[in-house]
Coordinates of C-alpha atoms in Angstrom, one line a residue:
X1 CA 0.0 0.0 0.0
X2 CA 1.2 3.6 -1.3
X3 CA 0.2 6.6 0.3
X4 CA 0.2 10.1 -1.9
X5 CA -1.1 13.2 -0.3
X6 CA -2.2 15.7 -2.4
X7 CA -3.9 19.1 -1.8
X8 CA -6.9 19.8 -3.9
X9 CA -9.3 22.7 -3.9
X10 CA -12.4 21.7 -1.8
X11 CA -16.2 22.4 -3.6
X12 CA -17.5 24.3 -0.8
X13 CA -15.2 27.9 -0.6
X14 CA -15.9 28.2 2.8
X15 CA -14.7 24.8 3.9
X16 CA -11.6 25.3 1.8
X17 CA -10.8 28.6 3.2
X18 CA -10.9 27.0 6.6
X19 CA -9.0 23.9 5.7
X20 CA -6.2 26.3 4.4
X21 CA -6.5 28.6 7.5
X22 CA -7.6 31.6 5.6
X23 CA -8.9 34.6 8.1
X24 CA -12.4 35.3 6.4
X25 CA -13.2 31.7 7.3
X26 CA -11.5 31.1 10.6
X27 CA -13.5 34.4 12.5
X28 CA -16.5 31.7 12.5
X29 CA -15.1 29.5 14.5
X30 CA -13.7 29.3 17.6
X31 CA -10.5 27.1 17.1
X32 CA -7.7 26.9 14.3
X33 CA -7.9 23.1 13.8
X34 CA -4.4 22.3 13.1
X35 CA -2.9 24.3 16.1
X36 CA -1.7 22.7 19.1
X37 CA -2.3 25.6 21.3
X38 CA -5.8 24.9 20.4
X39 CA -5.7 21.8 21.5
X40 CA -4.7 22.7 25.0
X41 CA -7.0 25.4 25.4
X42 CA -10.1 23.1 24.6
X43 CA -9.1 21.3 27.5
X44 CA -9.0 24.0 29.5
X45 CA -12.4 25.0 28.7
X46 CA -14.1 21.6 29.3
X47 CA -12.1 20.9 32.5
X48 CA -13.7 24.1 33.7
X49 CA -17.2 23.1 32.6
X50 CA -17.4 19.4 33.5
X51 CA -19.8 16.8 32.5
X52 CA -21.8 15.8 35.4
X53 CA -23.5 13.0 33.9
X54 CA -20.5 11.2 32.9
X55 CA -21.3 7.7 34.4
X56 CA -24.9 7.7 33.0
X57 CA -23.5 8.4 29.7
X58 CA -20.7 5.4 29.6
X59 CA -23.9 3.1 31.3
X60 CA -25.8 3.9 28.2
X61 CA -22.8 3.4 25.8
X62 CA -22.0 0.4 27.4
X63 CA -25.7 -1.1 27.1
X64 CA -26.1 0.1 23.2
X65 CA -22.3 -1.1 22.2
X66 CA -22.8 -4.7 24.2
X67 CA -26.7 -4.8 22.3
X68 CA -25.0 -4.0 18.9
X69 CA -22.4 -6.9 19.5
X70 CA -19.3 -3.8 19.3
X71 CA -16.1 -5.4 20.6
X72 CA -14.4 -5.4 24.2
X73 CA -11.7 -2.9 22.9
X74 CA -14.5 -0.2 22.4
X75 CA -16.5 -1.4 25.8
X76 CA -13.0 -0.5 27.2
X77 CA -12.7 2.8 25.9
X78 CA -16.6 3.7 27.1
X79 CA -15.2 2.6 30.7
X80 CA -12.7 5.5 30.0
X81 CA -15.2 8.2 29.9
X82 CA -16.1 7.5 33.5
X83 CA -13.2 9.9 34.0
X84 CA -12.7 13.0 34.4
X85 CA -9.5 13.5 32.2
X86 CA -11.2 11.7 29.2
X87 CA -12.0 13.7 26.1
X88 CA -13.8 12.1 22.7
X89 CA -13.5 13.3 19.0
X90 CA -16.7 12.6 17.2
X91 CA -18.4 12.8 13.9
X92 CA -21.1 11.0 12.2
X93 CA -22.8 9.6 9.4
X94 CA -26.7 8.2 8.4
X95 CA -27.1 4.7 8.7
X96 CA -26.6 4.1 4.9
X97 CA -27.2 0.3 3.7
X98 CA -24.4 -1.8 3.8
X99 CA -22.6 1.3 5.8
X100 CA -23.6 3.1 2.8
X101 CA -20.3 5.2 0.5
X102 CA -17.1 5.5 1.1
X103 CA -16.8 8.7 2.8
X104 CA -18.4 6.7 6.0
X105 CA -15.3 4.7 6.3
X106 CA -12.8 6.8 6.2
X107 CA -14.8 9.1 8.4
X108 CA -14.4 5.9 11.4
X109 CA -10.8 5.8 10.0
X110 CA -10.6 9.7 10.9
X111 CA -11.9 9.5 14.0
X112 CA -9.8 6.5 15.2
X113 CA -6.6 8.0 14.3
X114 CA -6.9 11.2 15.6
X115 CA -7.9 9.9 19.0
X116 CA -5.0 8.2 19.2
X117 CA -2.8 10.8 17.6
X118 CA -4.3 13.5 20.2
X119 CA -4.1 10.7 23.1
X120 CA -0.3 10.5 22.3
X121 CA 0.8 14.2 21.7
X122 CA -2.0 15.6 25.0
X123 CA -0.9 12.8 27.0
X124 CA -5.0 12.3 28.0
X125 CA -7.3 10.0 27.4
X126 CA -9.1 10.8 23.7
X127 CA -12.1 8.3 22.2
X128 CA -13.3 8.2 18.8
X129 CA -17.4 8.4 18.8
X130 CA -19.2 7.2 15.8
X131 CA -22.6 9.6 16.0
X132 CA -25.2 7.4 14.1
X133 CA -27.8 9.7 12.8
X134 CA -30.4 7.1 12.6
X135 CA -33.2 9.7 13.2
X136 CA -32.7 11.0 9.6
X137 CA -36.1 10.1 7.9
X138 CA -34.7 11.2 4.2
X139 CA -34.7 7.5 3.4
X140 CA -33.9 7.6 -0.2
X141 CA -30.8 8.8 0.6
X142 CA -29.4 5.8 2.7
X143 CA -31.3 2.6 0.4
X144 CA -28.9 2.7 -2.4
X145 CA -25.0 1.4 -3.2
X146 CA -23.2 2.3 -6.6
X147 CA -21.0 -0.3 -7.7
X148 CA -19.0 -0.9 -11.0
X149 CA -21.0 -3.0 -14.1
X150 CA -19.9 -6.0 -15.5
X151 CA -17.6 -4.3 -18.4
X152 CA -16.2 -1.6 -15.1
X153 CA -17.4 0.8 -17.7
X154 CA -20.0 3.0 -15.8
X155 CA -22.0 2.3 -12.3
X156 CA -24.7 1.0 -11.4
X157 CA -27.4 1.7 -8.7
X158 CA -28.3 -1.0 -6.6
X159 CA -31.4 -0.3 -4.4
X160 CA -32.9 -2.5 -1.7
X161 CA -36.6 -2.4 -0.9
X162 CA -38.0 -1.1 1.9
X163 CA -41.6 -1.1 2.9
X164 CA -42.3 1.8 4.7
X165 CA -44.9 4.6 4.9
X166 CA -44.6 8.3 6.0
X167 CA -41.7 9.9 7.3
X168 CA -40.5 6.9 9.2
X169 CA -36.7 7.6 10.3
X170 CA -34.3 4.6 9.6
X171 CA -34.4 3.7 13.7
X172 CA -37.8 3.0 13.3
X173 CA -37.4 1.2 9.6
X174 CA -38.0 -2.4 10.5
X175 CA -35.8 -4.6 8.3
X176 CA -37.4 -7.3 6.2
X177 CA -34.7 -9.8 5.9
X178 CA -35.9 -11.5 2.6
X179 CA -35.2 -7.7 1.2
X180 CA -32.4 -7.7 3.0
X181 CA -30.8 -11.1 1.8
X182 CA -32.3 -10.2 -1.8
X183 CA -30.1 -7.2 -1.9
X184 CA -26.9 -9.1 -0.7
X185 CA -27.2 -11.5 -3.4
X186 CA -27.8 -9.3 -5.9
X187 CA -24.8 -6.9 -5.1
X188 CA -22.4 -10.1 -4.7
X189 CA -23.8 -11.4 -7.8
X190 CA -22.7 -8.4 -9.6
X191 CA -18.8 -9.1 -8.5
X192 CA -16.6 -11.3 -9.2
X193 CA -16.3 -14.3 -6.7
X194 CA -13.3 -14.6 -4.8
X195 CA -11.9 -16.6 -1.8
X196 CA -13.3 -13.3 0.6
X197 CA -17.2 -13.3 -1.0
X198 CA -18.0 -15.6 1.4
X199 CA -16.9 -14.6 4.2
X200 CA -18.2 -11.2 2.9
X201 CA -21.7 -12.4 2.6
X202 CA -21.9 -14.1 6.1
X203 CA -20.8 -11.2 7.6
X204 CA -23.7 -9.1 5.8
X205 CA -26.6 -12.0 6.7
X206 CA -25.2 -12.4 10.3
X207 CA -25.4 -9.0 11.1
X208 CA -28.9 -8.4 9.2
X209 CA -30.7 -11.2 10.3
X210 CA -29.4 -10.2 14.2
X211 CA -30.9 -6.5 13.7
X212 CA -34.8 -5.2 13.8
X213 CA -34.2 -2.2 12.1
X214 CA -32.1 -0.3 9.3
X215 CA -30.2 1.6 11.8
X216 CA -29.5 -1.5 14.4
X217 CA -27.9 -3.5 10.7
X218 CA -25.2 -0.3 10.3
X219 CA -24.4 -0.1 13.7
X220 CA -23.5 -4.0 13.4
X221 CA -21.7 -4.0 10.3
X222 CA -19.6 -0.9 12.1
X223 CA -18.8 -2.8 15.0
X224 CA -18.1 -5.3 13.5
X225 CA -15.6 -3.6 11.0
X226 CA -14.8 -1.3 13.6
X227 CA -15.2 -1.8 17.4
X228 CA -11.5 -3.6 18.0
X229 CA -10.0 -0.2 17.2
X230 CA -12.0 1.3 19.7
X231 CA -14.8 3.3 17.9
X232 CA -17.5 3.5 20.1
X233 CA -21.0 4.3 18.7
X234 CA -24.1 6.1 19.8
X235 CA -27.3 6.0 18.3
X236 CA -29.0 9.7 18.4
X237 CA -32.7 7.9 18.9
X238 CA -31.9 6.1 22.2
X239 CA -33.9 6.2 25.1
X240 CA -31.0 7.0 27.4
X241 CA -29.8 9.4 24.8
X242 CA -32.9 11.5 25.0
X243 CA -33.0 11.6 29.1
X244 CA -29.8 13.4 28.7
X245 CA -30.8 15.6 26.7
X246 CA -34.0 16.5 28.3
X247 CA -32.3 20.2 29.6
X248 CA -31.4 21.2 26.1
X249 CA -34.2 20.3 24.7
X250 CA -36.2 22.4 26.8
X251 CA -33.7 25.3 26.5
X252 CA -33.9 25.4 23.0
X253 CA -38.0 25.7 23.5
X254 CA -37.1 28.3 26.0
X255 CA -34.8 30.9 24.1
X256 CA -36.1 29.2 20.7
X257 CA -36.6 33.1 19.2
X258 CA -33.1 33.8 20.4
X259 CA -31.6 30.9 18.8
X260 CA -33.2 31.6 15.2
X261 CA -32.1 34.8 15.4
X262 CA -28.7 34.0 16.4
X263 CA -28.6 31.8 12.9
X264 CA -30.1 34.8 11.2
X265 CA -27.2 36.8 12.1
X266 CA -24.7 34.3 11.6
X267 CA -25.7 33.7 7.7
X268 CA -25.7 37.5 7.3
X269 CA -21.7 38.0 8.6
X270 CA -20.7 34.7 5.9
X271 CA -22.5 36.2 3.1
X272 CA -20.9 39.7 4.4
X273 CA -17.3 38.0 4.4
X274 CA -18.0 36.9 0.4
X275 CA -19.5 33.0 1.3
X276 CA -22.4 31.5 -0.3
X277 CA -25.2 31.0 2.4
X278 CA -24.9 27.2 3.8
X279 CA -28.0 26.8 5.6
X280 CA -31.5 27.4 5.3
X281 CA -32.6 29.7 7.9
X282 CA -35.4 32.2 9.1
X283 CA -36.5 33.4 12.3
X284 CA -39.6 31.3 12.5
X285 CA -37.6 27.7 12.3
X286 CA -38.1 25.9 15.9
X287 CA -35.0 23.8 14.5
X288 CA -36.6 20.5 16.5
X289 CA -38.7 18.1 14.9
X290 CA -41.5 15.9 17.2
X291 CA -42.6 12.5 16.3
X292 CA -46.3 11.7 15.9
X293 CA -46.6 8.0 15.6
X294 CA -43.8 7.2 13.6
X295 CA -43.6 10.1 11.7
X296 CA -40.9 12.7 12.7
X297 CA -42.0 16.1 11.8
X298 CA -40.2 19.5 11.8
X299 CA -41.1 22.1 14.0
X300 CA -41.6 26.0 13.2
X301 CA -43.0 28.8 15.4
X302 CA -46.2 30.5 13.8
X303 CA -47.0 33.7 16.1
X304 CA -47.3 31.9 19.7
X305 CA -47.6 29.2 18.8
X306 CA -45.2 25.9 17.6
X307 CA -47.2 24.0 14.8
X308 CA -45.5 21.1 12.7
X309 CA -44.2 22.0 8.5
X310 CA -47.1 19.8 7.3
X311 CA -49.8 22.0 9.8
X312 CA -51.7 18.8 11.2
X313 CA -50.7 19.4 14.6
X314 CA -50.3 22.5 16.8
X315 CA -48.4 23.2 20.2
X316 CA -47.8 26.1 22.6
X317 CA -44.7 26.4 24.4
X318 CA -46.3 25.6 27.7
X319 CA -47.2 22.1 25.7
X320 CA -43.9 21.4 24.4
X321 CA -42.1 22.1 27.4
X322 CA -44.7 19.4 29.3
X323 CA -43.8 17.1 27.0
X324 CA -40.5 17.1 27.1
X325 CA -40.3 16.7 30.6
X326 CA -42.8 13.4 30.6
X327 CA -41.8 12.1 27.0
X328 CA -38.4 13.4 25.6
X329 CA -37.9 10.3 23.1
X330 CA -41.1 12.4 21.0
X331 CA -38.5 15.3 20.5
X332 CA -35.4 14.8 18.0
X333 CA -32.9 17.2 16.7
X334 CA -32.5 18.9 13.0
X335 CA -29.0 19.8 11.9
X336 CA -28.8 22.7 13.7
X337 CA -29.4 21.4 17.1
X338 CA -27.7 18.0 16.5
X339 CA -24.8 19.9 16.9
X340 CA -25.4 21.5 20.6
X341 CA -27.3 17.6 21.3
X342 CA -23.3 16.2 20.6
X343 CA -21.6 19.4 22.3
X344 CA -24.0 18.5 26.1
X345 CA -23.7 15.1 25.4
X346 CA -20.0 14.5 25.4
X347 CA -17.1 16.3 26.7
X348 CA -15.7 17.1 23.1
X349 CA -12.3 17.8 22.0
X350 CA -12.7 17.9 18.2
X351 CA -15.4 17.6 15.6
X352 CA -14.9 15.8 12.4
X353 CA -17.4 16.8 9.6
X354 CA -17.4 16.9 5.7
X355 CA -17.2 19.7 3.8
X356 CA -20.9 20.8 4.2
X357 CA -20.9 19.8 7.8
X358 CA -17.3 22.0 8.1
X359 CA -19.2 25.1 6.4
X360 CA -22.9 24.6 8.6
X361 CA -20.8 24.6 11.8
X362 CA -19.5 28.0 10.7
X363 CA -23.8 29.3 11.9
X364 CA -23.3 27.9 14.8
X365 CA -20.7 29.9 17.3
X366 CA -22.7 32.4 18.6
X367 CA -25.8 29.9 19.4
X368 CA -23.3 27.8 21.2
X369 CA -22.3 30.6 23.5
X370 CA -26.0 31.9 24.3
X371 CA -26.5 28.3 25.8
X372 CA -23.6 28.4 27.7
X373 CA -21.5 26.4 25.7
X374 CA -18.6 26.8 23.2
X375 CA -17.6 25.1 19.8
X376 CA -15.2 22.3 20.0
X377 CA -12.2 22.0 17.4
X378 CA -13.5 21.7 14.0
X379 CA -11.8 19.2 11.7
X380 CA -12.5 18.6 8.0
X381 CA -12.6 15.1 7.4
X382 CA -10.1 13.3 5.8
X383 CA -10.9 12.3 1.5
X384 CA -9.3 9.5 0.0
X385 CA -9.1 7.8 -3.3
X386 CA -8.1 3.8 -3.8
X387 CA -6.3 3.2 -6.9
X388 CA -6.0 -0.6 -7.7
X389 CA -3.6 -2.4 -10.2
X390 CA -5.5 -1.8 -13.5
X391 CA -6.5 1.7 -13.1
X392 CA -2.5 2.8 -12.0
X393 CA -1.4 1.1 -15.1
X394 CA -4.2 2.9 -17.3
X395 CA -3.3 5.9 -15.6
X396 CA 0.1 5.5 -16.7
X397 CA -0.6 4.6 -20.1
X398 CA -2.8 8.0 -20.9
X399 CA -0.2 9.6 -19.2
X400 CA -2.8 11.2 -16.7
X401 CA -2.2 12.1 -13.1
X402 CA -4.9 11.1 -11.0
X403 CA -5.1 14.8 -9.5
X404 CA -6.4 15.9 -13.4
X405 CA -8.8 13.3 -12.8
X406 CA -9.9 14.8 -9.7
X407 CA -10.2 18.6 -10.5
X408 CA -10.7 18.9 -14.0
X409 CA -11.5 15.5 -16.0
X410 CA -14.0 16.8 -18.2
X411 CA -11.3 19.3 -19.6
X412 CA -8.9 16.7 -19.9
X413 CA -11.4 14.1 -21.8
X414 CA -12.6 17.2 -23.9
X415 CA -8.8 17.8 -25.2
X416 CA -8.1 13.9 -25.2
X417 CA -11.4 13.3 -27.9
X418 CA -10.9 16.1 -30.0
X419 CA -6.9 14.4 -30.4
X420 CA -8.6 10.7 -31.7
X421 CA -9.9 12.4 -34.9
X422 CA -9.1 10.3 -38.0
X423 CA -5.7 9.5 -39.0
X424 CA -4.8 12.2 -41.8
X425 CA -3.3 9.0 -43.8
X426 CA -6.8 8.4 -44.6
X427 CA -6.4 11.9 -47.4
X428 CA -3.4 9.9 -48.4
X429 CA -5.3 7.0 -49.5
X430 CA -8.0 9.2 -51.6
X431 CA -5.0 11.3 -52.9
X432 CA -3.4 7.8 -54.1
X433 CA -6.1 6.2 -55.5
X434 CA -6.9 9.8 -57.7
X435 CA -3.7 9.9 -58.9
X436 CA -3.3 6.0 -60.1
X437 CA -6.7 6.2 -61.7
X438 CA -5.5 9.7 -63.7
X439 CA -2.0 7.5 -63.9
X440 CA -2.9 3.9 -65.1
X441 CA -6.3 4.5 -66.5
X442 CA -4.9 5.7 -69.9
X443 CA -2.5 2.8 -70.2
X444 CA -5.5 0.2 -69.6
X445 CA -7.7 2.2 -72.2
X446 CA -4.4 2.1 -74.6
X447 CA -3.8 -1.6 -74.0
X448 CA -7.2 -2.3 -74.7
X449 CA -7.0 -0.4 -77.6
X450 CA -4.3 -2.0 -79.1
X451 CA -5.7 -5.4 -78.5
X452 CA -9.5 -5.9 -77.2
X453 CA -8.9 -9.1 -76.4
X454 CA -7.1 -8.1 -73.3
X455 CA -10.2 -5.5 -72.2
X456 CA -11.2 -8.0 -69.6
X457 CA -7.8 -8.5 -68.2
X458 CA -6.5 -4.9 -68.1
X459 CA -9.5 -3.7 -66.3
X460 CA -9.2 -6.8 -63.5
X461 CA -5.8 -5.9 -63.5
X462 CA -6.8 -2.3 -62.8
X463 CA -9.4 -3.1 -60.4
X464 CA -7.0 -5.4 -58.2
X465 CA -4.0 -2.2 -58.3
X466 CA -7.2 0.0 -56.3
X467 CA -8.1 -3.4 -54.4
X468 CA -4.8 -3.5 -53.0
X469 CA -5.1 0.2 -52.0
X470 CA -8.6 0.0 -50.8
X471 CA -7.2 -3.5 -48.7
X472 CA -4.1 -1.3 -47.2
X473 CA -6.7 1.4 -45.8
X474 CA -9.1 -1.3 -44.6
X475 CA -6.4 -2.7 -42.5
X476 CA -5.4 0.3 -41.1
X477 CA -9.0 1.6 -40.4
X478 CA -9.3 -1.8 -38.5
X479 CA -6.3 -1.2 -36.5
X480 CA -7.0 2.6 -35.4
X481 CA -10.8 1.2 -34.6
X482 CA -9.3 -1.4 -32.1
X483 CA -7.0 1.4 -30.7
X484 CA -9.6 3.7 -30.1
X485 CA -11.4 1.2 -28.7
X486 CA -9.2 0.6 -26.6
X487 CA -8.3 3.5 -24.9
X488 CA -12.0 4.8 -25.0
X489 CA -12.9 1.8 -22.6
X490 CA -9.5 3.1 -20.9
X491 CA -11.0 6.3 -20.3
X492 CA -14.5 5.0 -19.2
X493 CA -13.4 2.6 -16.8
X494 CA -10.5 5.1 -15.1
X495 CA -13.7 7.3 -14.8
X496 CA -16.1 4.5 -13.2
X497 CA -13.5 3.5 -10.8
X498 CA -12.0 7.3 -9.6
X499 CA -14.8 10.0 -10.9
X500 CA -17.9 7.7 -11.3
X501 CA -20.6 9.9 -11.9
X502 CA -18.8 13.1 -11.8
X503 CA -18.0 12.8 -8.3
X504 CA -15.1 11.6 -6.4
X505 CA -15.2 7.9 -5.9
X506 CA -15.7 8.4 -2.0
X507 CA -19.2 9.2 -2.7
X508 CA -20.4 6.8 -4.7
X509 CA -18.5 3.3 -4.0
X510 CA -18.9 1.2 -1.4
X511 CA -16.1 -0.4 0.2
X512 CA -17.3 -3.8 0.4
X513 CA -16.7 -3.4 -3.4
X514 CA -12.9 -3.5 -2.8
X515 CA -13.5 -5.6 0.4
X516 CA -13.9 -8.3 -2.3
X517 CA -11.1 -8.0 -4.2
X518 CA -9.1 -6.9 -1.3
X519 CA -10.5 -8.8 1.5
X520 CA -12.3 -7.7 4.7
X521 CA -8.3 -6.7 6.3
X522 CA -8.1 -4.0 3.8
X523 CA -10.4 -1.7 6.6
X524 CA -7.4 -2.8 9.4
X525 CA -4.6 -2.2 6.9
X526 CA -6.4 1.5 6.2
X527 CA -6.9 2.4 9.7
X528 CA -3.0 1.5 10.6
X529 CA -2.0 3.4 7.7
X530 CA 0.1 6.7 8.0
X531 CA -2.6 9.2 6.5
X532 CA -2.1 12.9 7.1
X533 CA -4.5 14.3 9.2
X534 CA -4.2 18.0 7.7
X535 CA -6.9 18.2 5.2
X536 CA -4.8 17.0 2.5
X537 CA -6.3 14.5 0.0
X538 CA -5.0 10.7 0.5
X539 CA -4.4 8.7 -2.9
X540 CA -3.8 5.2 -1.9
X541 CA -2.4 2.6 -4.5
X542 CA -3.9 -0.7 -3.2

């Protein structure tokens, strides 16, 4: 395994200004990420605010992690956060099928290593937390994998059928395992069999047919990919979970006019500083969402009153503040408030998010501070691209570095097609065959003047001279065909596997895709591997 870091210019502006430490971005947060100093003053700040419910959070860690079968190493690690001295780093992901794209991986991966990077240079105890966002009821987004056709030419989406009805969250999604097993077959079927499919496959039935929902089947396959390097995982729907965070939830109903304002405000000082907004916001948005039934429903304030986005039910404040007291699990965070739900939750050192999450959290410093807390270090995950065997050597043979491939392919392809345009040798040919017929012609017509008898040979004779010609170009149109062939299925299959769909691969693959080629170690190999944590891009050659 090779290791290649390159810097690339990030989509989102914001997020790249940050990454590169640019002032405009940085006055929106409260931390330069890639400065010790900051490090140590973080710690200062949480020492002085302590978690007080420290031992009721590890007890419901330790319950959830044993439920979803995660592995002593991580059990050990929640034991940790009995103590005082023990900071986490945490980030998180929806509970995509079969742990959904790429991205999710080396998100763990990110997580895991700065733990134990910040564990070694701050001399404290750090854990990596795996936030599952299993309350996100966008389910169209998490029921789908990409992986490469048959030909490796293009990719193709694989879907897996849910029945479900409403806006049903993926903690609530019940799992119907013939759909389940259905999907596994099909996305095994469409790769090549190798000496790791099966162990591939058992792993995705065991951990499927030992889960009730869509959520419960990720945060298996996680631990079981993940949990002996110590990621420790926390469902944002669990009952414990929403005890805890029974006092935000009715702070946020409290000063729930302050807090959209505060947002307000934020968005107007990044669109001052030259940013495109990144959120969504007015001054009427409750930023909660409350579960009727099954459904979870978002929240917005109308006058003095709270009333859900779809206007079928209606609440006062008095109401919502009732409720939370006797029935918290009904409440759930939106995007916004996720981020304060982590924040009281956990004594956080660092934040890892992706490039939108990176550019929301830039709203967010001022809300933080009216509820008394203040934003952690804010880390922009790691990206990486896995370049196997095949695509290296097509690489080489184009003569294209995989950073054109990830910042400007389309150029590149544009140039590269207008270059296969016929070989001018074909004017050649046209120009020959004009000037043998203006040449040879009037020594056929004289021959057969001389002697008709010979008419039918001279003109066979003739024809076969242009035959030959006409066989010469054949050949070489044949040849230049197979070439171009050739290299145009180059092309398509360096974009399938690296750009597939226009996008980085990260966002589109899944990694059991490489698991199969690779084998289920190529995750442990990953996480051991010597990745820099500064924002940079990681090209691995596998």
């Amino acid at each position: 395994m090779i290791i290649k870091s390159v810097s690339l210019p990030l989509a989102n502006r914001l997020a790249h200004d940050y990454q590169q430490g640019k002032a405009d971005a940085l006055q929106f947060f409260q931390y330069h990420p890639y400065r010790s100093e900051s490090y140590q003053e973080r710690i200062r700040w949480l020492n002085a605010h302590s978690c007080l419910h420290r031992d009721r959070l590890a007890d419901g860690l330790s319950h959830y992690n044993t439920q979803m079968g995660n592995h002593p190493n991580a059990l050990a690690q929640i034991d940790k956060l009995r103590q005082s001295d023990t900071y986490v780093v945490i980030g998180g992901q929806q509970a995509g099928v079969l742990t959904g794209p790429l991205y999710t991986i080396y998100k763990a991966i990110h997580l895991i290593q700065t733990a134990r990077k910040l564990q070694e240079d701050l001399q404290v105890q750090v854990v990596p937390v795996f936030w599952i966002a299993g309350e996100d009821h966008d389910i169209d987004e998490i029921d789908h994998l990409y992986w490469l056709t048959d030909d490796e030419t293009a990719v193709f989406k694989g879907k897996i059928e849910w029945n479900r009805k409403g806006r049903v969250s993926a903690s609530h999604l019940k799992l119907e395992q013939a759909a389940c097993h259905q999907f596994i077959e099909r996305f095994l079927q469409d790769h090549t069999e190798t000496r790791e499919t099966t162990a591939i496959r058992d792993l995705m039935k065991r951990t499927a047919a030992e889960s009730e929902t869509a959520a419960d089947w990720f945060a298996r396959l996680m631990a079981a990919l993940f949990g002996k390097h110590g990621l420790v995982l926390v469902e944002s729907s669990l009952p414990f979970v929403r005890e805890l965070e029974k006092p935000l939830f009715q702070r946020l109903i409290e000063q729930n006019e302050q807090i959209a304002q505060l947002l307000v405000e934020s968005e107007a000082r990044i669109e001052e500083a030259g940013y495109q907004p990144q959120l969504q916001v007015d001054a009427n948005q409750a930023n909660l969402f409350i579960y009727e039934g099954q459904e979870r429903l978002l929240l917005e304030r109308v006058g003095e009153r709270y009333r859900t986005k779809d206007r079928r039910h209606s609440y006062t404040r008095d109401e919502l503040l009732a409720l939370v007291d006797a029935e918290p699990q009904r409440f759930s965070a939106n995007v916004v408030s996720r981020s304060l739900m982590q924040e009281h939750l956990f004594p956080t050192l660092a934040f890892i998010g992706g490039q939108a999450e990176v550019a929301y959290w830039a709203y967010y410093r001022q809300m933080f501070a009216a509820l008394g807390y203040q934003l952690p270090i804010v880390l922009p995950r790691m990206s990486v691209t896995l370049i196997e065997g095949a695509i290296a050597r097509q690489l080489n043979q184009l003569e294209l570095p995989v950073e054109t491939v990830l910042t400007r392919f389309s150029v590149w392809k544009e140039d590269w097609q207008s270059q296969q345009e016929p070989d001018p040798l074909g004017e050649r040919f046209a120009e020959t065959k004009t000037a043998l017929e203006k040449l040879y012609r009037p020594l056929v017509d004289e021959v057969i003047e001389r002697d008709p008898g010979l008419r039918e040979l001279a003109e066979k004779n003739f024809d076969k001279l242009l035959a030959q010609v006409a066989f010469l170009e054949d050949r070489l149109n044949r040849s230049d065909r197979r070439r171009e062939d050739v290299s145009h299925t180059r092309v398509k299959r360096i974009e399938a596997a690296l750009l597939p769909e226009g996008v980085w691969q990260e966002r589109k693959r899944s990694f059991f895709s490489f698991a199969n080629k690779h084998g289920l170690s190529l995750l442990d190999r990953l996480v051991q591997a010597p990745f820099a944590l500064d924002g940079s891009h990681q090209i691995v050659y596998l």
